[in-house]
Amino acid sequence: MFGLFKSSPTKKLRKAYDMKLEQAMHAQRKGDIKTYSMLTAESESIWTEIQTIEEKEKNK
């Protein structure tokens, strides 16, 4: 019953993931490939965190 009010642990991570991808897109459009690759790598690490959390929740 109280699970309704419980927030998803991945909600903040998904927002950060989307923000990093958007920043990477803007860096790529400006021609800053080094920043683009750094932001893409950061977003990939956030995505792996999201996947591990979701797997843990799924296995419970």
Short mmCIF file of N, CA, C and O in Angstrom, two decimals:
data_model
loop_
_atom_site.label_atom_id
_atom_site.label_comp_id
_atom_site.label_asym_id
_atom_site.label_seq_id
_atom_site.Cartn_x
_atom_site.Cartn_y
_atom_site.Cartn_z
N MET A 1 0.81 -1.19 0.00
CA MET A 1 0.00 0.00 0.00
C MET A 1 0.86 1.26 0.00
O MET A 1 0.57 2.21 -0.69
N PHE A 2 1.92 1.23 0.79
CA PHE A 2 2.76 2.42 0.87
C PHE A 2 3.81 2.45 -0.23
O PHE A 2 4.57 3.38 -0.33
N GLY A 3 3.85 1.42 -1.04
CA GLY A 3 4.74 1.41 -2.19
C GLY A 3 4.37 2.47 -3.21
O GLY A 3 5.17 2.86 -4.04
N LEU A 4 3.14 2.94 -3.12
CA LEU A 4 2.67 3.97 -4.04
C LEU A 4 3.45 5.27 -3.85
O LEU A 4 3.74 5.97 -4.80
N PHE A 5 3.81 5.57 -2.62
CA PHE A 5 4.51 6.82 -2.31
C PHE A 5 6.03 6.69 -2.39
O PHE A 5 6.73 7.67 -2.26
N LYS A 6 6.51 5.50 -2.60
CA LYS A 6 7.95 5.26 -2.67
C LYS A 6 8.46 5.65 -4.06
O LYS A 6 7.93 5.21 -5.07
N SER A 7 9.47 6.50 -4.09
CA SER A 7 10.00 6.94 -5.39
C SER A 7 10.95 5.88 -5.95
O SER A 7 11.57 5.12 -5.21
N SER A 8 11.05 5.89 -7.24
CA SER A 8 11.93 4.95 -7.92
C SER A 8 13.38 5.36 -7.70
O SER A 8 13.73 6.53 -7.86
N PRO A 9 14.25 4.41 -7.33
CA PRO A 9 15.66 4.76 -7.11
C PRO A 9 16.39 5.14 -8.39
O PRO A 9 17.42 5.79 -8.36
N THR A 10 15.84 4.77 -9.52
CA THR A 10 16.51 5.07 -10.78
C THR A 10 16.03 6.38 -11.41
O THR A 10 16.56 6.79 -12.44
N LYS A 11 15.06 7.03 -10.80
CA LYS A 11 14.49 8.24 -11.39
C LYS A 11 15.54 9.35 -11.54
O LYS A 11 15.67 9.96 -12.60
N LYS A 12 16.32 9.58 -10.49
CA LYS A 12 17.36 10.62 -10.55
C LYS A 12 18.46 10.22 -11.52
O LYS A 12 19.00 11.07 -12.24
N LEU A 13 18.79 8.94 -11.53
CA LEU A 13 19.83 8.48 -12.44
C LEU A 13 19.40 8.63 -13.90
O LEU A 13 20.20 9.01 -14.75
N ARG A 14 18.16 8.33 -14.20
CA ARG A 14 17.67 8.50 -15.57
C ARG A 14 17.69 9.97 -16.00
O ARG A 14 18.01 10.28 -17.13
N LYS A 15 17.36 10.84 -15.07
CA LYS A 15 17.39 12.27 -15.38
C LYS A 15 18.83 12.72 -15.65
O LYS A 15 19.10 13.47 -16.60
N ALA A 16 19.78 12.24 -14.82
CA ALA A 16 21.18 12.58 -15.03
C ALA A 16 21.68 12.00 -16.34
O ALA A 16 22.46 12.64 -17.07
N TYR A 17 21.24 10.79 -16.66
CA TYR A 17 21.63 10.14 -17.91
C TYR A 17 21.16 10.95 -19.12
O TYR A 17 21.92 11.22 -20.04
N ASP A 18 19.90 11.36 -19.08
CA ASP A 18 19.36 12.17 -20.18
C ASP A 18 20.09 13.50 -20.31
O ASP A 18 20.36 13.96 -21.42
N MET A 19 20.42 14.11 -19.18
CA MET A 19 21.12 15.39 -19.21
C MET A 19 22.52 15.24 -19.80
O MET A 19 22.96 16.07 -20.61
N LYS A 20 23.22 14.16 -19.44
CA LYS A 20 24.56 13.93 -19.98
C LYS A 20 24.51 13.70 -21.49
O LYS A 20 25.36 14.21 -22.23
N LEU A 21 23.51 12.96 -21.94
CA LEU A 21 23.39 12.73 -23.38
C LEU A 21 23.10 14.02 -24.13
O LEU A 21 23.62 14.24 -25.23
N GLU A 22 22.28 14.86 -23.54
CA GLU A 22 21.98 16.14 -24.19
C GLU A 22 23.22 17.03 -24.24
O GLU A 22 23.49 17.67 -25.26
N GLN A 23 23.97 17.07 -23.15
CA GLN A 23 25.20 17.85 -23.13
C GLN A 23 26.19 17.31 -24.17
O GLN A 23 26.88 18.08 -24.84
N ALA A 24 26.26 15.98 -24.29
CA ALA A 24 27.15 15.37 -25.27
C ALA A 24 26.74 15.74 -26.69
O ALA A 24 27.58 16.03 -27.54
N MET A 25 25.44 15.76 -26.93
CA MET A 25 24.93 16.13 -28.25
C MET A 25 25.35 17.56 -28.60
O MET A 25 25.81 17.85 -29.70
N HIS A 26 25.20 18.47 -27.63
CA HIS A 26 25.57 19.86 -27.89
C HIS A 26 27.07 20.01 -28.12
O HIS A 26 27.51 20.79 -28.96
N ALA A 27 27.86 19.25 -27.36
CA ALA A 27 29.31 19.30 -27.54
C ALA A 27 29.69 18.78 -28.93
O ALA A 27 30.57 19.34 -29.59
N GLN A 28 29.02 17.74 -29.38
CA GLN A 28 29.30 17.19 -30.71
C GLN A 28 28.94 18.19 -31.79
O GLN A 28 29.68 18.36 -32.77
N ARG A 29 27.82 18.86 -31.63
CA ARG A 29 27.41 19.86 -32.63
C ARG A 29 28.38 21.02 -32.69
O ARG A 29 28.55 21.63 -33.75
N LYS A 30 29.01 21.35 -31.57
CA LYS A 30 29.98 22.44 -31.55
C LYS A 30 31.34 22.00 -32.10
O LYS A 30 32.21 22.82 -32.33
N GLY A 31 31.51 20.70 -32.26
CA GLY A 31 32.77 20.19 -32.79
C GLY A 31 33.77 19.82 -31.72
O GLY A 31 34.93 19.53 -32.01
N ASP A 32 33.35 19.81 -30.46
CA ASP A 32 34.23 19.47 -29.35
C ASP A 32 34.14 17.97 -29.09
O ASP A 32 33.41 17.50 -28.22
N ILE A 33 34.90 17.20 -29.84
CA ILE A 33 34.81 15.75 -29.80
C ILE A 33 35.36 15.20 -28.48
O ILE A 33 34.84 14.20 -27.96
N LYS A 34 36.35 15.83 -27.91
CA LYS A 34 36.92 15.35 -26.65
C LYS A 34 35.87 15.41 -25.53
O LYS A 34 35.67 14.45 -24.79
N THR A 35 35.17 16.53 -25.42
CA THR A 35 34.13 16.67 -24.41
C THR A 35 32.98 15.72 -24.71
O THR A 35 32.42 15.11 -23.79
N TYR A 36 32.66 15.56 -25.97
CA TYR A 36 31.60 14.63 -26.37
C TYR A 36 31.91 13.21 -25.90
O TYR A 36 31.06 12.54 -25.32
N SER A 37 33.14 12.78 -26.11
CA SER A 37 33.50 11.41 -25.72
C SER A 37 33.51 11.25 -24.21
O SER A 37 33.11 10.21 -23.69
N MET A 38 33.94 12.28 -23.48
CA MET A 38 33.94 12.21 -22.02
C MET A 38 32.51 12.13 -21.49
O MET A 38 32.20 11.33 -20.59
N LEU A 39 31.62 12.96 -22.02
CA LEU A 39 30.23 12.95 -21.57
C LEU A 39 29.52 11.66 -21.94
O LEU A 39 28.70 11.14 -21.17
N THR A 40 29.85 11.12 -23.09
CA THR A 40 29.26 9.85 -23.50
C THR A 40 29.72 8.73 -22.58
O THR A 40 28.92 7.87 -22.20
N ALA A 41 30.98 8.73 -22.21
CA ALA A 41 31.49 7.72 -21.28
C ALA A 41 30.81 7.83 -19.92
O ALA A 41 30.46 6.81 -19.30
N GLU A 42 30.61 9.06 -19.45
CA GLU A 42 29.92 9.26 -18.18
C GLU A 42 28.48 8.76 -18.26
O GLU A 42 27.98 8.12 -17.32
N SER A 43 27.82 9.03 -19.37
CA SER A 43 26.43 8.58 -19.51
C SER A 43 26.36 7.06 -19.58
O SER A 43 25.42 6.46 -19.05
N GLU A 44 27.34 6.42 -20.18
CA GLU A 44 27.35 4.96 -20.23
C GLU A 44 27.54 4.36 -18.84
O GLU A 44 26.93 3.35 -18.52
N SER A 45 28.35 5.00 -18.00
CA SER A 45 28.53 4.49 -16.64
C SER A 45 27.24 4.66 -15.83
O SER A 45 26.88 3.80 -15.03
N ILE A 46 26.54 5.76 -16.05
CA ILE A 46 25.25 5.97 -15.38
C ILE A 46 24.26 4.91 -15.84
O ILE A 46 23.50 4.36 -15.03
N TRP A 47 24.27 4.59 -17.13
CA TRP A 47 23.34 3.60 -17.65
C TRP A 47 23.61 2.22 -17.05
O TRP A 47 22.67 1.48 -16.75
N THR A 48 24.87 1.86 -16.86
CA THR A 48 25.18 0.57 -16.25
C THR A 48 24.70 0.54 -14.80
O THR A 48 24.24 -0.50 -14.32
N GLU A 49 24.79 1.67 -14.09
CA GLU A 49 24.25 1.75 -12.73
C GLU A 49 22.75 1.52 -12.75
O GLU A 49 22.22 0.78 -11.90
N ILE A 50 22.06 2.13 -13.68
CA ILE A 50 20.61 1.97 -13.79
C ILE A 50 20.26 0.50 -14.03
O ILE A 50 19.36 -0.04 -13.40
N GLN A 51 20.99 -0.14 -14.92
CA GLN A 51 20.71 -1.53 -15.24
C GLN A 51 20.94 -2.44 -14.04
O GLN A 51 20.16 -3.35 -13.80
N THR A 52 22.01 -2.21 -13.28
CA THR A 52 22.27 -3.05 -12.12
C THR A 52 21.19 -2.87 -11.05
O THR A 52 20.76 -3.84 -10.44
N ILE A 53 20.75 -1.64 -10.82
CA ILE A 53 19.69 -1.39 -9.85
C ILE A 53 18.40 -2.06 -10.28
O ILE A 53 17.70 -2.69 -9.47
N GLU A 54 18.07 -1.96 -11.56
CA GLU A 54 16.83 -2.57 -12.05
C GLU A 54 16.90 -4.10 -11.98
O GLU A 54 15.90 -4.75 -11.72
N GLU A 55 18.08 -4.67 -12.22
CA GLU A 55 18.23 -6.13 -12.10
C GLU A 55 18.04 -6.57 -10.66
O GLU A 55 17.42 -7.59 -10.40
N LYS A 56 18.59 -5.81 -9.71
CA LYS A 56 18.42 -6.13 -8.29
C LYS A 56 16.95 -6.08 -7.90
O LYS A 56 16.46 -6.92 -7.15
N GLU A 57 16.23 -5.06 -8.38
CA GLU A 57 14.81 -4.94 -8.08
C GLU A 57 14.01 -6.06 -8.71
O GLU A 57 13.06 -6.56 -8.12
N LYS A 58 14.42 -6.46 -9.89
CA LYS A 58 13.71 -7.52 -10.61
C LYS A 58 13.89 -8.87 -9.91
O LYS A 58 12.97 -9.68 -9.88
N ASN A 59 15.06 -9.10 -9.34
CA ASN A 59 15.35 -10.39 -8.71
C ASN A 59 14.79 -10.52 -7.31
O ASN A 59 14.82 -11.59 -6.73
N LYS A 60 14.27 -9.45 -6.74
CA LYS A 60 13.72 -9.52 -5.39
C LYS A 60 12.44 -10.25 -5.34
O LYS A 60 11.65 -10.41 -6.10
#
